[in-house]
Amino acid sequence: MLKSKKILVTAGPTYEYFDDIRFIGNKSSGKQGAEIAKCLQELEAEVTLVVGPVNLELSAISKVIRVETAIEMNDAVTKEGPFDIAICAAAVSDWRPKEKAKTKIKKSSIGETQFLELVENPDILKNICVAENRPNLVIGFAAETHDLLTNARLKLKNKVVIGLWLIK
C-alpha cells in the first residue's frame, strides 16, 4: 500500500538550553509520533523518524534521527527530504533563549531577578509546507489550551497545511 513512499514523522519535544544544565521544553512523550512511524513502516513505507529527547524503544523503526533542539530538528528534516508525506507530531518549542550562558546560571544571594531573552525557533511545519519540494500530503497537530478550533484553523491557514488534526 505505501511501499516506496518516503514518509517523514517528527515526534517528541525539543529542548532549548539556556545554560548547560537547564532548558525550556515540554512534557511530550513522543509516543504518538513513534507509533505512527511504526504503523507506517508495517505498511512498507520508507519511514524517517526525527525525534526529540524521549525515553522510548525505537529499534523497530529502521531510520531514527535523534535531535534535541528545534534547529537540529529543522536541519534534519531539511537534510533528509524530500518526502512524499510529512506527519509532524513533534511538540517543537516555539521559542529559544537568544543566548546560552557559558556556565550554569547561579542564584544570587540577594534574590536578584534573572531575565531570559527569547527568539522564535524555525517553524518546521510551515517550512515543510512552503518548500519547493513540498510533500503531497502534510499532516500537523495542534495542541491548544483554549479556543481549540479557532486556533487550529488559524494554524491551518498560516501554515498552508492540507490536513490538521486537533488535540485538546
PDB file of C-alpha atoms in Angstrom:
ATOM      1  CA  MET A   1       0.000   0.000   0.000  1.00  0.00           C
ATOM      2  CA  LEU A   2       2.686   2.539   0.976  1.00  0.00           C
ATOM      3  CA  LYS A   3       5.623   0.656  -0.492  1.00  0.00           C
ATOM      4  CA  SER A   4       8.224   3.041  -1.935  1.00  0.00           C
ATOM      5  CA  LYS A   5       6.593   6.077  -0.284  1.00  0.00           C
ATOM      6  CA  LYS A   6       9.123   8.205   1.606  1.00  0.00           C
ATOM      7  CA  ILE A   7       7.475   9.421   4.812  1.00  0.00           C
ATOM      8  CA  LEU A   8       8.743  11.812   7.475  1.00  0.00           C
ATOM      9  CA  VAL A   9       7.426  11.625  11.023  1.00  0.00           C
ATOM     10  CA  THR A  10       8.525  14.068  13.728  1.00  0.00           C
ATOM     11  CA  ALA A  11       7.954  13.243  17.380  1.00  0.00           C
ATOM     12  CA  GLY A  12       8.733  14.235  20.931  1.00  0.00           C
ATOM     13  CA  PRO A  13       9.713  17.559  22.454  1.00  0.00           C
ATOM     14  CA  THR A  14      12.603  19.860  21.725  1.00  0.00           C
ATOM     15  CA  TYR A  15      14.832  21.211  24.477  1.00  0.00           C
ATOM     16  CA  GLU A  16      16.121  24.772  24.238  1.00  0.00           C
ATOM     17  CA  TYR A  17      19.027  25.217  26.662  1.00  0.00           C
ATOM     18  CA  PHE A  18      19.630  28.486  28.478  1.00  0.00           C
ATOM     19  CA  ASP A  19      22.690  27.080  30.263  1.00  0.00           C
ATOM     20  CA  ASP A  20      24.483  23.718  30.297  1.00  0.00           C
ATOM     21  CA  ILE A  21      22.032  22.294  32.847  1.00  0.00           C
ATOM     22  CA  ARG A  22      18.581  23.767  32.217  1.00  0.00           C
ATOM     23  CA  PHE A  23      16.286  24.149  29.262  1.00  0.00           C
ATOM     24  CA  ILE A  24      12.866  25.258  28.084  1.00  0.00           C
ATOM     25  CA  GLY A  25      10.802  22.296  26.908  1.00  0.00           C
ATOM     26  CA  ASN A  26       7.529  20.493  27.352  1.00  0.00           C
ATOM     27  CA  LYS A  27       6.161  17.162  28.530  1.00  0.00           C
ATOM     28  CA  SER A  28       5.744  15.499  25.134  1.00  0.00           C
ATOM     29  CA  SER A  29       6.471  11.760  25.374  1.00  0.00           C
ATOM     30  CA  GLY A  30       6.880  11.202  21.631  1.00  0.00           C
ATOM     31  CA  LYS A  31       4.623   8.124  21.825  1.00  0.00           C
ATOM     32  CA  GLN A  32       2.125   9.354  19.231  1.00  0.00           C
ATOM     33  CA  GLY A  33       4.736  10.029  16.556  1.00  0.00           C
ATOM     34  CA  ALA A  34       6.661   6.838  17.316  1.00  0.00           C
ATOM     35  CA  GLU A  35       3.511   4.716  16.965  1.00  0.00           C
ATOM     36  CA  ILE A  36       2.595   6.455  13.716  1.00  0.00           C
ATOM     37  CA  ALA A  37       6.101   5.709  12.395  1.00  0.00           C
ATOM     38  CA  LYS A  38       5.849   2.036  13.430  1.00  0.00           C
ATOM     39  CA  CYS A  39       2.463   1.604  11.728  1.00  0.00           C
ATOM     40  CA  LEU A  40       3.667   3.242   8.525  1.00  0.00           C
ATOM     41  CA  GLN A  41       6.723   1.022   8.467  1.00  0.00           C
ATOM     42  CA  GLU A  42       4.490  -2.058   8.865  1.00  0.00           C
ATOM     43  CA  LEU A  43       2.689  -0.819   5.728  1.00  0.00           C
ATOM     44  CA  GLU A  44       6.077  -0.952   3.939  1.00  0.00           C
ATOM     45  CA  ALA A  45       6.693   2.792   3.780  1.00  0.00           C
ATOM     46  CA  GLU A  46      10.233   4.138   3.908  1.00  0.00           C
ATOM     47  CA  VAL A  47       9.936   5.964   7.238  1.00  0.00           C
ATOM     48  CA  THR A  48      12.295   8.528   8.727  1.00  0.00           C
ATOM     49  CA  LEU A  49      11.529   9.381  12.351  1.00  0.00           C
ATOM     50  CA  VAL A  50      13.101  12.627  13.554  1.00  0.00           C
ATOM     51  CA  VAL A  51      12.648  12.575  17.311  1.00  0.00           C
ATOM     52  CA  GLY A  52      13.481  14.874  20.183  1.00  0.00           C
ATOM     53  CA  PRO A  53      14.679  13.691  23.605  1.00  0.00           C
ATOM     54  CA  VAL A  54      12.413  10.773  24.526  1.00  0.00           C
ATOM     55  CA  ASN A  55      12.675   7.601  26.550  1.00  0.00           C
ATOM     56  CA  LEU A  56      11.122   5.181  24.065  1.00  0.00           C
ATOM     57  CA  GLU A  57      12.142   1.898  22.483  1.00  0.00           C
ATOM     58  CA  LEU A  58      12.587   2.794  18.819  1.00  0.00           C
ATOM     59  CA  SER A  59      14.534  -0.193  17.484  1.00  0.00           C
ATOM     60  CA  ALA A  60      11.526  -1.329  15.391  1.00  0.00           C
ATOM     61  CA  ILE A  61      11.881   1.813  13.267  1.00  0.00           C
ATOM     62  CA  SER A  62      14.609   1.455  10.652  1.00  0.00           C
ATOM     63  CA  LYS A  63      15.634   5.122  10.365  1.00  0.00           C
ATOM     64  CA  VAL A  64      15.653   7.211  13.532  1.00  0.00           C
ATOM     65  CA  ILE A  65      17.384  10.569  13.799  1.00  0.00           C
ATOM     66  CA  ARG A  66      17.691  11.834  17.362  1.00  0.00           C
ATOM     67  CA  VAL A  67      17.852  15.569  17.974  1.00  0.00           C
ATOM     68  CA  GLU A  68      17.499  17.888  20.952  1.00  0.00           C
ATOM     69  CA  THR A  69      16.703  21.380  19.687  1.00  0.00           C
ATOM     70  CA  ALA A  70      14.250  22.837  17.192  1.00  0.00           C
ATOM     71  CA  ILE A  71      17.109  23.967  14.971  1.00  0.00           C
ATOM     72  CA  GLU A  72      18.545  20.432  14.961  1.00  0.00           C
ATOM     73  CA  MET A  73      15.106  19.022  14.099  1.00  0.00           C
ATOM     74  CA  ASN A  74      14.610  21.562  11.309  1.00  0.00           C
ATOM     75  CA  ASP A  75      18.076  20.803   9.892  1.00  0.00           C
ATOM     76  CA  ALA A  76      17.448  17.028   9.992  1.00  0.00           C
ATOM     77  CA  VAL A  77      14.089  17.385   8.224  1.00  0.00           C
ATOM     78  CA  THR A  78      15.649  19.567   5.526  1.00  0.00           C
ATOM     79  CA  LYS A  79      18.650  17.267   5.055  1.00  0.00           C
ATOM     80  CA  GLU A  80      16.614  14.043   4.844  1.00  0.00           C
ATOM     81  CA  GLY A  81      13.987  15.327   2.417  1.00  0.00           C
ATOM     82  CA  PRO A  82      12.250  15.424   0.109  1.00  0.00           C
ATOM     83  CA  PHE A  83       9.354  13.286   1.309  1.00  0.00           C
ATOM     84  CA  ASP A  84       6.101  12.089  -0.234  1.00  0.00           C
ATOM     85  CA  ILE A  85       4.284  12.550   3.086  1.00  0.00           C
ATOM     86  CA  ALA A  86       5.171  14.510   6.231  1.00  0.00           C
ATOM     87  CA  ILE A  87       3.488  13.894   9.583  1.00  0.00           C
ATOM     88  CA  CYS A  88       4.566  16.473  12.135  1.00  0.00           C
ATOM     89  CA  ALA A  89       3.654  15.160  15.573  1.00  0.00           C
ATOM     90  CA  ALA A  90       6.598  16.729  17.448  1.00  0.00           C
ATOM     91  CA  ALA A  91       5.917  19.321  20.123  1.00  0.00           C
ATOM     92  CA  VAL A  92       8.556  21.770  18.949  1.00  0.00           C
ATOM     93  CA  SER A  93       9.382  24.656  21.243  1.00  0.00           C
ATOM     94  CA  ASP A  94       8.249  27.913  19.656  1.00  0.00           C
ATOM     95  CA  TRP A  95      10.977  29.861  21.464  1.00  0.00           C
ATOM     96  CA  ARG A  96      14.628  29.506  22.460  1.00  0.00           C
ATOM     97  CA  PRO A  97      16.920  31.678  24.551  1.00  0.00           C
ATOM     98  CA  LYS A  98      18.695  34.262  22.412  1.00  0.00           C
ATOM     99  CA  GLU A  99      21.975  33.303  24.065  1.00  0.00           C
ATOM    100  CA  LYS A 100      23.069  30.251  26.023  1.00  0.00           C
ATOM    101  CA  ALA A 101      25.102  31.029  29.158  1.00  0.00           C
ATOM    102  CA  LYS A 102      28.650  29.672  29.090  1.00  0.00           C
ATOM    103  CA  THR A 103      28.218  28.243  32.603  1.00  0.00           C
ATOM    104  CA  LYS A 104      25.321  27.367  34.904  1.00  0.00           C
ATOM    105  CA  ILE A 105      23.354  30.448  35.873  1.00  0.00           C
ATOM    106  CA  LYS A 106      23.587  30.659  39.677  1.00  0.00           C
ATOM    107  CA  LYS A 107      21.083  32.139  42.099  1.00  0.00           C
ATOM    108  CA  SER A 108      22.193  35.437  43.512  1.00  0.00           C
ATOM    109  CA  SER A 109      22.469  35.840  47.275  1.00  0.00           C
ATOM    110  CA  ILE A 110      20.319  38.984  47.124  1.00  0.00           C
ATOM    111  CA  GLY A 111      17.403  37.418  45.243  1.00  0.00           C
ATOM    112  CA  GLU A 112      18.121  39.234  42.008  1.00  0.00           C
ATOM    113  CA  THR A 113      15.658  38.520  39.188  1.00  0.00           C
ATOM    114  CA  GLN A 114      17.026  36.865  36.052  1.00  0.00           C
ATOM    115  CA  PHE A 115      15.646  37.591  32.603  1.00  0.00           C
ATOM    116  CA  LEU A 116      15.870  35.397  29.523  1.00  0.00           C
ATOM    117  CA  GLU A 117      15.568  36.992  26.107  1.00  0.00           C
ATOM    118  CA  LEU A 118      13.753  34.615  23.760  1.00  0.00           C
ATOM    119  CA  VAL A 119      13.762  34.404  19.985  1.00  0.00           C
ATOM    120  CA  GLU A 120      11.467  32.392  17.737  1.00  0.00           C
ATOM    121  CA  ASN A 121      12.520  28.949  16.591  1.00  0.00           C
ATOM    122  CA  PRO A 122      12.114  27.867  12.984  1.00  0.00           C
ATOM    123  CA  ASP A 123       8.568  26.764  12.187  1.00  0.00           C
ATOM    124  CA  ILE A 124       9.287  23.261  10.889  1.00  0.00           C
ATOM    125  CA  LEU A 125       5.737  22.517   9.777  1.00  0.00           C
ATOM    126  CA  LYS A 126       5.459  25.799   7.888  1.00  0.00           C
ATOM    127  CA  ASN A 127       8.900  25.293   6.319  1.00  0.00           C
ATOM    128  CA  ILE A 128       7.776  21.903   5.015  1.00  0.00           C
ATOM    129  CA  CYS A 129       4.530  23.388   3.668  1.00  0.00           C
ATOM    130  CA  VAL A 130       6.163  26.237   1.756  1.00  0.00           C
ATOM    131  CA  ALA A 131       9.181  24.284   0.476  1.00  0.00           C
ATOM    132  CA  GLU A 132       9.705  23.966  -3.249  1.00  0.00           C
ATOM    133  CA  ASN A 133       9.603  20.153  -2.903  1.00  0.00           C
ATOM    134  CA  ARG A 134       6.557  20.130  -0.604  1.00  0.00           C
ATOM    135  CA  PRO A 135       5.239  16.647   0.182  1.00  0.00           C
ATOM    136  CA  ASN A 136       1.943  15.677  -1.457  1.00  0.00           C
ATOM    137  CA  LEU A 137       0.407  15.290   1.993  1.00  0.00           C
ATOM    138  CA  VAL A 138       1.376  17.228   5.123  1.00  0.00           C
ATOM    139  CA  ILE A 139      -0.287  16.484   8.447  1.00  0.00           C
ATOM    140  CA  GLY A 140       0.200  18.649  11.519  1.00  0.00           C
ATOM    141  CA  PHE A 141      -1.166  18.551  15.034  1.00  0.00           C
ATOM    142  CA  ALA A 142      -2.441  21.482  17.087  1.00  0.00           C
ATOM    143  CA  ALA A 143      -2.117  21.197  20.848  1.00  0.00           C
ATOM    144  CA  GLU A 144      -4.050  24.088  22.349  1.00  0.00           C
ATOM    145  CA  THR A 145      -5.153  25.102  25.832  1.00  0.00           C
ATOM    146  CA  HIS A 146      -8.141  27.211  24.724  1.00  0.00           C
ATOM    147  CA  ASP A 147     -10.177  28.139  21.640  1.00  0.00           C
ATOM    148  CA  LEU A 148      -9.156  24.837  20.060  1.00  0.00           C
ATOM    149  CA  LEU A 149     -10.992  25.142  16.751  1.00  0.00           C
ATOM    150  CA  THR A 150     -10.205  28.830  16.248  1.00  0.00           C
ATOM    151  CA  ASN A 151      -6.502  28.391  16.968  1.00  0.00           C
ATOM    152  CA  ALA A 152      -6.229  25.198  14.916  1.00  0.00           C
ATOM    153  CA  ARG A 153      -7.933  26.845  11.918  1.00  0.00           C
ATOM    154  CA  LEU A 154      -5.580  29.803  12.224  1.00  0.00           C
ATOM    155  CA  LYS A 155      -2.625  27.405  12.252  1.00  0.00           C
ATOM    156  CA  LEU A 156      -4.048  25.687   9.173  1.00  0.00           C
ATOM    157  CA  LYS A 157      -4.390  28.995   7.338  1.00  0.00           C
ATOM    158  CA  ASN A 158      -0.968  30.327   8.361  1.00  0.00           C
ATOM    159  CA  LYS A 159       0.972  27.185   7.518  1.00  0.00           C
ATOM    160  CA  VAL A 160      -0.808  26.160   4.319  1.00  0.00           C
ATOM    161  CA  VAL A 161      -1.307  22.667   5.703  1.00  0.00           C
ATOM    162  CA  ILE A 162      -3.500  20.195   3.810  1.00  0.00           C
ATOM    163  CA  GLY A 163      -4.689  18.293   6.899  1.00  0.00           C
ATOM    164  CA  LEU A 164      -4.650  19.317  10.560  1.00  0.00           C
ATOM    165  CA  TRP A 165      -5.648  17.091  13.466  1.00  0.00           C
ATOM    166  CA  LEU A 166      -6.974  18.775  16.560  1.00  0.00           C
ATOM    167  CA  ILE A 167      -5.877  17.697  20.039  1.00  0.00           C
ATOM    168  CA  LYS A 168      -7.225  19.111  23.273  1.00  0.00           C
TER     169      LYS A 168
END
